[in-house]
Short mmCIF file of C-alpha atoms and ligand atoms in Angstrom, two decimals:
data_model
loop_
_atom_site.label_atom_id
_atom_site.label_comp_id
_atom_site.label_asym_id
_atom_site.label_seq_id
_atom_site.Cartn_x
_atom_site.Cartn_y
_atom_site.Cartn_z
CA MET A 269 -137.41 87.62 45.73
CA SER A 270 -134.05 86.00 45.12
CA ASP A 271 -132.99 83.98 42.14
CA SER A 272 -130.02 81.82 42.95
CA GLY A 273 -129.54 80.91 39.30
CA ARG A 274 -130.73 77.38 39.85
CA ALA A 275 -132.32 75.26 37.11
CA ALA A 276 -135.97 74.20 37.16
CA SER A 277 -136.64 71.22 39.43
CA ARG A 278 -136.19 67.84 37.76
CA THR A 279 -137.83 66.05 40.66
CA ALA A 280 -140.99 68.11 40.04
CA VAL A 281 -141.07 66.62 36.52
CA LEU A 282 -140.47 63.11 37.89
CA VAL A 283 -143.39 63.43 40.32
CA CYS A 284 -145.60 64.68 37.47
CA GLN A 285 -144.48 61.71 35.35
CA GLY A 286 -145.37 59.44 38.28
CA ARG A 287 -148.87 60.87 38.46
CA ALA A 288 -149.31 60.61 34.68
CA ALA A 289 -148.16 56.97 34.78
CA ALA A 290 -150.46 56.11 37.69
CA ASP A 291 -153.54 57.86 36.27
CA GLY A 292 -156.20 55.22 35.77
CA ARG A 293 -153.65 52.41 36.23
CA ILE A 294 -152.86 52.31 39.95
CA ALA A 295 -155.52 52.80 42.62
CA ALA A 296 -157.91 53.84 39.84
CA ASP A 297 -160.81 53.92 42.28
CA ARG A 298 -159.09 56.57 44.43
CA PHE A 299 -156.67 58.39 42.20
CA THR A 300 -156.94 60.15 38.89
CA ASP A 301 -154.82 62.93 37.40
CA PRO A 302 -155.58 63.43 33.71
CA VAL A 303 -153.91 66.85 33.82
CA ALA A 304 -150.42 65.58 34.67
CA VAL A 305 -149.64 64.14 31.24
CA ARG A 306 -150.61 67.39 29.56
CA LEU A 307 -147.85 69.22 31.42
CA LEU A 308 -145.16 66.88 30.07
CA SER A 309 -143.07 67.20 26.92
CA GLY A 310 -142.99 64.44 24.30
CA ALA A 311 -139.68 63.11 25.60
CA GLU A 312 -140.93 63.17 29.19
CA ARG A 313 -143.98 61.13 28.15
CA VAL A 314 -141.88 58.26 26.77
CA PRO A 315 -141.14 56.51 30.11
CA VAL A 316 -144.70 57.32 31.22
CA ASP A 317 -146.14 55.46 28.24
CA GLU A 318 -143.73 52.56 28.80
CA VAL A 319 -144.77 52.24 32.44
CA ARG A 320 -148.45 52.41 31.53
CA ALA A 321 -147.96 49.73 28.88
CA GLY A 322 -145.66 47.62 31.09
CA THR A 323 -143.02 47.68 28.33
CA VAL A 324 -139.54 47.55 29.80
CA PRO A 325 -137.19 49.49 27.49
CA GLU A 326 -133.78 48.39 26.19
CA GLY A 327 -130.66 50.25 27.32
CA TRP A 328 -129.64 51.23 30.82
CA ARG A 329 -130.45 54.94 30.53
CA ALA A 330 -133.99 54.27 29.35
CA ARG A 331 -134.29 51.53 31.96
CA VAL A 332 -133.28 53.89 34.80
CA ALA A 333 -135.86 56.44 33.61
CA PHE A 334 -138.50 53.69 33.40
CA GLU A 335 -137.75 52.37 36.91
CA SER A 336 -137.72 55.89 38.39
CA VAL A 337 -141.14 56.69 36.93
CA ARG A 338 -142.55 53.28 37.89
CA ALA A 339 -141.39 53.64 41.51
CA CYS A 340 -142.62 57.22 41.69
CA ALA A 341 -146.04 56.21 40.31
CA GLU A 342 -146.49 53.77 43.17
CA VAL A 343 -145.62 56.45 45.75
CA VAL A 344 -147.80 59.23 44.33
CA ALA A 345 -150.76 56.86 43.84
CA VAL A 346 -150.82 56.69 47.64
CA ARG A 347 -149.72 60.15 48.73
CA THR A 348 -151.70 62.24 46.22
CA PRO A 349 -155.16 60.83 47.05
CA ALA A 350 -154.37 60.94 50.79
CA ILE A 351 -153.59 64.64 50.43
CA ASP A 352 -156.61 65.27 48.18
CA GLU A 353 -158.83 63.73 50.84
CA ALA A 354 -157.26 65.88 53.55
CA LEU A 355 -157.91 69.00 51.45
CA ARG A 356 -161.52 68.00 50.76
CA ALA A 357 -162.10 67.38 54.46
CA ARG A 358 -160.96 70.91 55.36
CA PRO A 359 -162.15 73.33 52.71
CA ALA A 360 -160.71 76.81 53.23
CA GLY A 361 -161.04 79.96 51.20
CA GLN A 362 -157.26 80.08 50.80
CA LEU A 363 -154.83 77.33 49.80
CA VAL A 364 -151.09 77.97 49.71
CA ILE A 365 -149.07 75.25 47.98
CA LEU A 366 -145.42 75.43 49.03
CA GLY A 367 -142.93 74.07 46.48
CA ALA A 368 -145.84 73.45 44.09
CA GLY A 369 -143.77 72.08 41.21
CA LEU A 370 -146.14 70.66 38.59
CA ASP A 371 -148.98 70.19 41.11
CA THR A 372 -152.26 69.93 39.19
CA ARG A 373 -154.82 70.41 41.97
CA ALA A 374 -155.86 73.92 40.92
CA TRP A 375 -156.69 72.45 37.50
CA ARG A 376 -158.36 69.22 38.55
CA LEU A 377 -160.08 69.47 41.97
CA PRO A 378 -163.61 70.89 41.56
CA GLU A 379 -163.72 71.24 45.35
CA LEU A 380 -161.38 74.23 44.95
CA ALA A 381 -163.97 76.23 42.97
CA ARG A 382 -164.34 78.70 45.84
CA THR A 383 -160.70 78.63 46.90
CA ARG A 384 -158.00 81.16 46.08
CA VAL A 385 -154.74 79.30 45.44
CA TRP A 386 -151.19 80.59 45.78
CA GLU A 387 -148.52 78.42 44.21
CA VAL A 388 -145.18 79.18 45.85
CA ASP A 389 -142.10 77.72 44.21
CA HIS A 390 -138.50 78.34 43.41
CA PRO A 391 -138.44 80.96 40.63
CA ALA A 392 -136.85 78.68 38.01
CA SER A 393 -139.30 75.84 38.66
CA GLN A 394 -142.24 78.19 38.57
CA GLN A 395 -141.13 79.76 35.31
CA ASP A 396 -140.89 76.27 33.83
CA LYS A 397 -144.44 75.45 34.95
CA ARG A 398 -145.81 78.68 33.54
CA ALA A 399 -144.16 77.96 30.18
CA ARG A 400 -145.76 74.49 30.15
CA LEU A 401 -149.19 75.93 30.99
CA ALA A 402 -148.82 78.58 28.30
CA GLY A 403 -148.63 75.73 25.79
CA ILE A 404 -152.09 74.48 26.82
CA PRO A 405 -154.26 77.63 26.94
CA GLU A 406 -157.40 75.51 26.66
CA LEU A 407 -156.74 74.10 30.13
CA PRO A 408 -158.65 76.31 32.57
CA ALA A 409 -157.98 76.39 36.28
CA VAL A 410 -160.92 75.05 38.28
CA ALA A 411 -159.87 76.88 41.43
CA ARG A 412 -161.34 80.33 42.00
CA SER A 413 -157.94 81.86 41.23
CA VAL A 414 -154.29 80.81 40.98
CA ARG A 415 -151.56 83.24 41.92
CA PHE A 416 -148.02 82.24 40.98
CA THR A 417 -145.73 83.41 43.75
CA PRO A 418 -142.01 82.85 43.20
CA ALA A 419 -139.88 82.38 46.31
CA ASP A 420 -136.82 80.48 47.40
CA LEU A 421 -137.84 79.03 50.76
CA ALA A 422 -134.18 78.80 51.75
CA VAL A 423 -133.60 82.52 51.29
CA ASP A 424 -136.74 84.61 50.86
CA ASP A 425 -139.12 85.84 53.54
CA LEU A 426 -142.25 83.77 52.88
CA GLY A 427 -144.41 86.15 54.91
CA GLU A 428 -143.37 89.19 52.90
CA VAL A 429 -143.75 87.34 49.61
CA LEU A 430 -147.27 86.18 50.43
CA ASP A 431 -148.25 89.57 51.79
CA ALA A 432 -147.20 91.17 48.51
CA ALA A 433 -149.15 88.50 46.60
CA GLY A 434 -152.44 89.34 48.34
CA HIS A 435 -152.68 86.42 50.78
CA ASP A 436 -154.95 87.36 53.71
CA ALA A 437 -153.36 86.42 57.03
CA SER A 438 -156.58 87.20 58.91
CA ALA A 439 -158.55 84.42 57.13
CA ALA A 440 -158.01 80.68 57.57
CA THR A 441 -155.53 79.07 55.18
CA THR A 442 -154.83 75.49 54.21
CA TRP A 443 -151.10 75.06 53.68
CA LEU A 444 -149.93 72.20 51.48
CA TRP A 445 -146.28 71.16 51.60
CA GLU A 446 -145.82 68.01 49.52
CA GLY A 447 -142.51 66.50 48.49
CA VAL A 448 -140.46 69.55 49.47
CA VAL A 449 -139.27 69.16 53.08
CA PRO A 450 -136.45 66.70 52.24
CA TYR A 451 -134.90 69.28 49.89
CA LEU A 452 -134.69 71.94 52.60
CA THR A 453 -132.24 72.15 55.49
CA ARG A 454 -133.59 71.78 59.01
CA ASP A 455 -133.19 75.53 59.47
CA ALA A 456 -135.15 76.29 56.29
CA VAL A 457 -137.92 73.91 57.41
CA ARG A 458 -138.12 75.64 60.79
CA THR A 459 -138.11 79.11 59.19
CA THR A 460 -140.91 78.08 56.84
CA VAL A 461 -143.04 76.64 59.66
CA ALA A 462 -142.52 79.87 61.62
CA ALA A 463 -143.48 81.99 58.61
CA LEU A 464 -146.60 80.02 57.71
CA THR A 465 -147.92 79.92 61.25
CA ALA A 466 -147.30 83.68 61.56
CA ARG A 467 -149.78 84.03 58.66
CA SER A 468 -152.24 81.43 59.96
CA ALA A 469 -155.61 82.54 61.31
CA PRO A 470 -157.37 80.13 63.72
CA ASP A 471 -158.74 77.03 61.97
CA SER A 472 -155.89 76.93 59.50
CA THR A 473 -154.44 73.55 58.56
CA LEU A 474 -151.08 72.27 57.41
CA VAL A 475 -151.09 69.20 55.15
CA LEU A 476 -147.53 67.96 55.10
CA ASN A 477 -145.64 65.24 53.26
CA TYR A 478 -142.14 64.54 54.56
CA GLN A 479 -139.57 61.75 54.74
CA ALA A 480 -138.60 59.90 57.91
CA PRO A 481 -135.00 58.64 58.12
CA SER A 482 -134.54 55.29 56.39
CA ALA A 483 -131.20 53.69 55.55
CA ARG A 484 -132.83 51.69 52.74
CA ALA A 485 -134.58 54.65 51.12
CA SER A 486 -131.38 56.74 51.28
CA ALA A 487 -129.38 53.83 49.81
CA GLY A 488 -131.95 53.56 47.00
CA ARG A 489 -131.45 57.23 46.12
CA LEU A 490 -127.69 56.78 46.19
CA LEU A 491 -127.98 53.77 43.90
CA ALA A 492 -130.15 55.73 41.46
CA ARG A 493 -127.44 58.42 41.34
CA VAL A 494 -124.68 55.87 40.80
CA LEU A 495 -126.73 54.29 38.01
CA GLY A 496 -126.88 57.66 36.35
CA SER A 497 -130.26 59.08 37.27
CA SER A 498 -129.55 62.77 36.81
CA VAL A 499 -133.03 63.52 38.15
CA THR A 500 -132.09 63.34 41.80
CA SER A 501 -128.41 64.31 41.52
CA GLY A 502 -128.97 68.10 41.54
CA GLU A 503 -131.53 67.95 44.33
CA PRO A 504 -130.04 66.17 47.33
CA TRP A 505 -132.05 65.35 50.41
CA ARG A 506 -131.13 67.78 53.18
CA SER A 507 -133.45 66.90 56.04
CA LEU A 508 -135.26 63.76 57.13
CA TRP A 509 -137.52 63.91 60.17
CA PRO A 510 -138.54 61.23 62.66
CA PRO A 511 -142.29 61.78 63.25
CA LYS A 512 -141.71 62.70 66.90
CA ARG A 513 -139.22 65.45 65.96
CA MET A 514 -141.59 66.79 63.32
CA ALA A 515 -144.50 66.85 65.79
CA GLU A 516 -142.31 68.68 68.33
CA LEU A 517 -141.29 71.29 65.77
CA LEU A 518 -144.89 71.88 64.69
CA ALA A 519 -146.06 72.07 68.32
CA GLU A 520 -143.51 74.81 69.03
CA TYR A 521 -145.39 76.94 66.52
CA GLY A 522 -148.91 76.04 67.67
CA LEU A 523 -149.61 73.26 65.16
CA ARG A 524 -151.19 70.12 66.64
CA VAL A 525 -150.72 66.93 64.66
CA VAL A 526 -154.12 65.36 63.98
CA SER A 527 -152.85 62.46 61.89
CA ASP A 528 -149.46 61.28 60.64
CA ASP A 529 -149.32 58.06 58.62
CA ASP A 530 -146.60 56.36 56.64
CA LEU A 531 -147.44 55.65 53.01
CA LEU A 532 -147.05 51.90 53.42
CA THR A 533 -149.83 51.87 56.01
CA LEU A 534 -151.97 54.10 53.77
CA ALA A 535 -151.30 51.79 50.79
CA ARG A 536 -152.29 48.70 52.77
CA THR A 537 -155.42 50.37 54.10
CA ALA A 538 -156.43 51.42 50.58
CA GLY A 539 -155.41 48.08 49.03
CA THR A 540 -152.98 49.70 46.56
CA PRO A 541 -149.79 47.96 45.37
CA ALA A 542 -146.77 48.21 47.66
CA ARG A 543 -143.74 46.85 45.83
CA HIS A 544 -141.39 49.69 46.81
CA ARG A 545 -141.89 49.14 50.48
CA SER A 546 -138.89 51.09 51.81
CA SER A 547 -139.88 54.27 49.90
CA LEU A 548 -143.46 53.88 51.06
CA ARG A 549 -142.51 53.17 54.66
CA SER A 550 -140.38 56.32 55.00
CA GLY A 551 -142.75 58.72 53.21
CA ARG A 552 -145.40 60.25 55.45
CA VAL A 553 -148.52 62.40 55.19
CA ALA A 554 -149.40 64.46 58.26
CA VAL A 555 -152.25 66.83 58.96
CA ALA A 556 -151.78 69.48 61.65
CA ALA A 557 -154.37 71.93 62.96
CA TYR A 558 -153.70 75.51 63.96
CA HIS A 559 -156.03 77.09 66.47
CA GLY A 560 -153.95 80.16 67.30
CA GLY A 561 -150.39 80.47 68.64
C1 SAM B 782 -140.24 66.76 44.32
S1 SAM B 782 -140.79 68.33 43.77
C2 SAM B 782 -142.43 68.29 44.44
C3 SAM B 782 -143.34 69.18 43.69
C4 SAM B 782 -144.82 69.12 44.11
N1 SAM B 782 -145.02 69.56 45.46
C5 SAM B 782 -145.37 67.73 43.93
O1 SAM B 782 -145.49 66.99 44.92
O2 SAM B 782 -145.66 67.39 42.78
C6 SAM B 782 -139.92 69.44 44.84
C7 SAM B 782 -140.35 70.90 44.68
O3 SAM B 782 -139.75 71.66 45.74
C8 SAM B 782 -139.32 72.88 45.20
N2 SAM B 782 -138.24 73.40 46.03
C9 SAM B 782 -137.12 72.76 46.42
N3 SAM B 782 -136.34 73.61 47.12
C10 SAM B 782 -137.00 74.79 47.16
C11 SAM B 782 -136.72 76.06 47.73
N4 SAM B 782 -135.59 76.27 48.39
N5 SAM B 782 -137.63 77.04 47.60
C12 SAM B 782 -138.79 76.84 46.92
N6 SAM B 782 -139.12 75.65 46.37
C13 SAM B 782 -138.22 74.66 46.48
C14 SAM B 782 -138.84 72.53 43.80
O4 SAM B 782 -138.76 73.69 42.97
C15 SAM B 782 -139.90 71.55 43.37
O5 SAM B 782 -140.98 72.19 42.75
#
């Protein structure tokens, strides 16, 4: 396992702030994540509380943090429940979460009671999550087990790492890859798809969130950086995928796309707010089935 000396992911914290801000406020009938706020520090909760209260702060730095969390809340209130539903629809004994960040599913989805979970993440991000969890020992995992598995998907051999961590390649696995693909190069995405399908028994599933190219969404990220959002500056987007290209890549490795929807469509179907339309339009949730290579 490599450690490229990188800092813990700031975008993982932002997504967690988004979920904490959305909990019980946006799409309350479909989405709830009471665990997210517990993983945040006091300072990280400030913009969350402001968004929940609808109190716009003074000062540009606080305002950028507020707007980032508010926009993220709207996105995760659509993508998180869509993914939760996909996981509930395909229960498997094994769930591997790639680039898990501050994902809370192993602590909040009772449907995972019989599922062994592997959380794969960059070593620095994973260490940060473990430190946060250590501060809340009274928070039990609801999944059957959680195995923290550090790996840099751009460098390490995912197959070897999972093998060493006790993942069983002969049993079906649900693979979850949410909010990570844009941060990987095209080559790293391909290598990861190859590695996960090599460890996929028939009836395995990939639940994938990725970004399609969008001039407006990319311009929005650039603007956030110019305005001083240090959250995204250290984690540039490296690959955006038109749905057809993504489906072709997955098909090369025996994965058949069963559904692939943009978040704006999912938001409209669910009747959730859609103010940040360009972010929602370019974000996608796909489900792909593996029946053997
Ligand atoms: C935006 S966060 C998403 C976290 C989580 N999946 C979620 O949706 O809440 C991006 C995650 O990708 C991880 N990541 C980015 N590049 C990675 C790499 N090369 N190897 C492993 N994880 C990586 C980061 O550590 C971070 O946890």
